[in-house]
Amino acid sequence: MSERKVGAASLRRPKAESGRPTPYERDVILWSQEQASLLRAGRFSELDIEHLADEIDDVGKSEKRELASRMAVLLAHLLKWSRQSENRPPSWRATIIVQRKRIALALKETPSLKAVMRDRDWQDAVWLDALAQACKETGLAEEDLPEACPWSMEQAADTEFWPE
């Protein structure tokens, strides 16, 4: 197996049977440009179907990861906002506003992400990330914080919502 770095993640790709790197393994950007040209030219029999399918799957996963990351940052800041009302630096408000705008934009550009936000397992995972971030940044003890998110994802993303 070969590895290709994407952000902090490492994706495993099978090596060509010949043992030599495939065009995909050598230069994924050049490979993607070639695949796009083949698609546009209607030369479907020449496409690298296996890797194309992997890349298409990865696009969806990437969108979900970005949404989860933004939501975790938002929830962590809302939690800090609600638990440390005596210490609310302007940067917390700015972060909350920016994350809400970015989440709204992601949902507008990719409406199917709304279904992801309703998934209970996804919400639980995002809340765990938010708790870890809030504890790390504030020194609050995790056992003193809610086990489950006290707000719906829609409520947290609502620009009018500010927990007290």
mmCIF file of C-alpha atoms in Angstrom, residues 61-147:
data_model
loop_
_atom_site.group_PDB
_atom_site.id
_atom_site.type_symbol
_atom_site.label_atom_id
_atom_site.label_comp_id
_atom_site.label_asym_id
_atom_site.label_seq_id
_atom_site.Cartn_x
_atom_site.Cartn_y
_atom_site.Cartn_z
ATOM 1 C CA LYS A 61 -16.061 13.068 3.523
ATOM 2 C CA SER A 62 -14.045 16.251 3.327
ATOM 3 C CA GLU A 63 -17.189 18.406 3.323
ATOM 4 C CA LYS A 64 -18.516 16.524 6.368
ATOM 5 C CA ARG A 65 -15.186 16.896 8.207
ATOM 6 C CA GLU A 66 -15.106 20.631 7.543
ATOM 7 C CA LEU A 67 -18.662 21.041 8.810
ATOM 8 C CA ALA A 68 -17.869 18.982 11.928
ATOM 9 C CA SER A 69 -14.751 21.030 12.612
ATOM 10 C CA ARG A 70 -16.580 24.342 12.256
ATOM 11 C CA MET A 71 -19.483 23.136 14.395
ATOM 12 C CA ALA A 72 -17.122 21.898 17.124
ATOM 13 C CA VAL A 73 -15.386 25.291 17.226
ATOM 14 C CA LEU A 74 -18.775 27.023 17.361
ATOM 15 C CA LEU A 75 -20.110 24.772 20.136
ATOM 16 C CA ALA A 76 -16.897 25.120 22.160
ATOM 17 C CA HIS A 77 -17.161 28.895 21.986
ATOM 18 C CA LEU A 78 -20.864 28.860 22.853
ATOM 19 C CA LEU A 79 -20.044 26.639 25.822
ATOM 20 C CA LYS A 80 -17.283 28.987 26.959
ATOM 21 C CA TRP A 81 -19.655 31.927 26.408
ATOM 22 C CA SER A 82 -22.325 30.347 28.606
ATOM 23 C CA ARG A 83 -19.971 29.117 31.355
ATOM 24 C CA GLN A 84 -17.647 32.089 31.661
ATOM 25 C CA SER A 85 -19.904 35.108 31.385
ATOM 26 C CA GLU A 86 -17.476 37.189 33.456
ATOM 27 C CA ASN A 87 -14.714 36.569 30.935
ATOM 28 C CA ARG A 88 -15.970 37.039 27.382
ATOM 29 C CA PRO A 89 -13.215 38.462 25.222
ATOM 30 C CA PRO A 90 -14.253 40.023 21.903
ATOM 31 C CA SER A 91 -12.467 37.194 20.092
ATOM 32 C CA TRP A 92 -15.094 34.689 21.303
ATOM 33 C CA ARG A 93 -17.907 36.731 19.760
ATOM 34 C CA ALA A 94 -15.903 37.115 16.555
ATOM 35 C CA THR A 95 -15.242 33.371 16.369
ATOM 36 C CA ILE A 96 -18.914 32.544 16.953
ATOM 37 C CA ILE A 97 -19.992 34.970 14.226
ATOM 38 C CA VAL A 98 -17.427 33.718 11.702
ATOM 39 C CA GLN A 99 -18.188 30.041 12.330
ATOM 40 C CA ARG A 100 -21.918 30.659 11.956
ATOM 41 C CA LYS A 101 -21.348 32.443 8.650
ATOM 42 C CA ARG A 102 -19.089 29.657 7.372
ATOM 43 C CA ILE A 103 -21.575 26.973 8.447
ATOM 44 C CA ALA A 104 -24.435 28.827 6.742
ATOM 45 C CA LEU A 105 -22.364 29.124 3.574
ATOM 46 C CA ALA A 106 -21.490 25.404 3.639
ATOM 47 C CA LEU A 107 -25.173 24.502 4.061
ATOM 48 C CA LYS A 108 -26.140 26.828 1.219
ATOM 49 C CA GLU A 109 -23.489 25.408 -1.107
ATOM 50 C CA THR A 110 -24.131 21.787 -0.086
ATOM 51 C CA PRO A 111 -27.739 21.427 1.121
ATOM 52 C CA SER A 112 -27.355 17.702 1.805
ATOM 53 C CA LEU A 113 -25.134 18.621 4.781
ATOM 54 C CA LYS A 114 -28.339 19.567 6.634
ATOM 55 C CA ALA A 115 -29.097 15.847 6.925
ATOM 56 C CA VAL A 116 -25.610 15.286 8.346
ATOM 57 C CA MET A 117 -26.327 17.884 11.047
ATOM 58 C CA ARG A 118 -29.420 15.912 12.095
ATOM 59 C CA ASP A 119 -27.490 12.657 12.518
ATOM 60 C CA ARG A 120 -27.291 11.849 16.238
ATOM 61 C CA ASP A 121 -23.945 10.020 16.033
ATOM 62 C CA TRP A 122 -22.428 12.956 14.136
ATOM 63 C CA GLN A 123 -23.787 15.392 16.751
ATOM 64 C CA ASP A 124 -22.348 13.300 19.593
ATOM 65 C CA ALA A 125 -18.912 13.183 17.956
ATOM 66 C CA VAL A 126 -18.950 16.940 17.331
ATOM 67 C CA TRP A 127 -19.958 17.581 20.944
ATOM 68 C CA LEU A 128 -17.062 15.454 22.221
ATOM 69 C CA ASP A 129 -14.664 17.538 20.120
ATOM 70 C CA ALA A 130 -16.260 20.748 21.398
ATOM 71 C CA LEU A 131 -15.950 19.601 25.014
ATOM 72 C CA ALA A 132 -12.297 18.714 24.574
ATOM 73 C CA GLN A 133 -11.576 22.082 22.983
ATOM 74 C CA ALA A 134 -13.460 24.054 25.648
ATOM 75 C CA CYS A 135 -11.749 22.181 28.486
ATOM 76 C CA LYS A 136 -8.323 22.675 26.952
ATOM 77 C CA GLU A 137 -8.848 26.395 26.379
ATOM 78 C CA THR A 138 -10.520 27.284 29.683
ATOM 79 C CA GLY A 139 -9.388 24.791 32.284
ATOM 80 C CA LEU A 140 -13.000 23.789 32.930
ATOM 81 C CA ALA A 141 -13.364 20.192 34.074
ATOM 82 C CA GLU A 142 -15.236 17.939 31.643
ATOM 83 C CA GLU A 143 -17.276 16.444 34.486
ATOM 84 C CA ASP A 144 -18.631 19.937 35.216
ATOM 85 C CA LEU A 145 -19.937 20.304 31.668
ATOM 86 C CA PRO A 146 -23.048 18.815 30.052
ATOM 87 C CA GLU A 147 -22.627 15.255 28.801
#
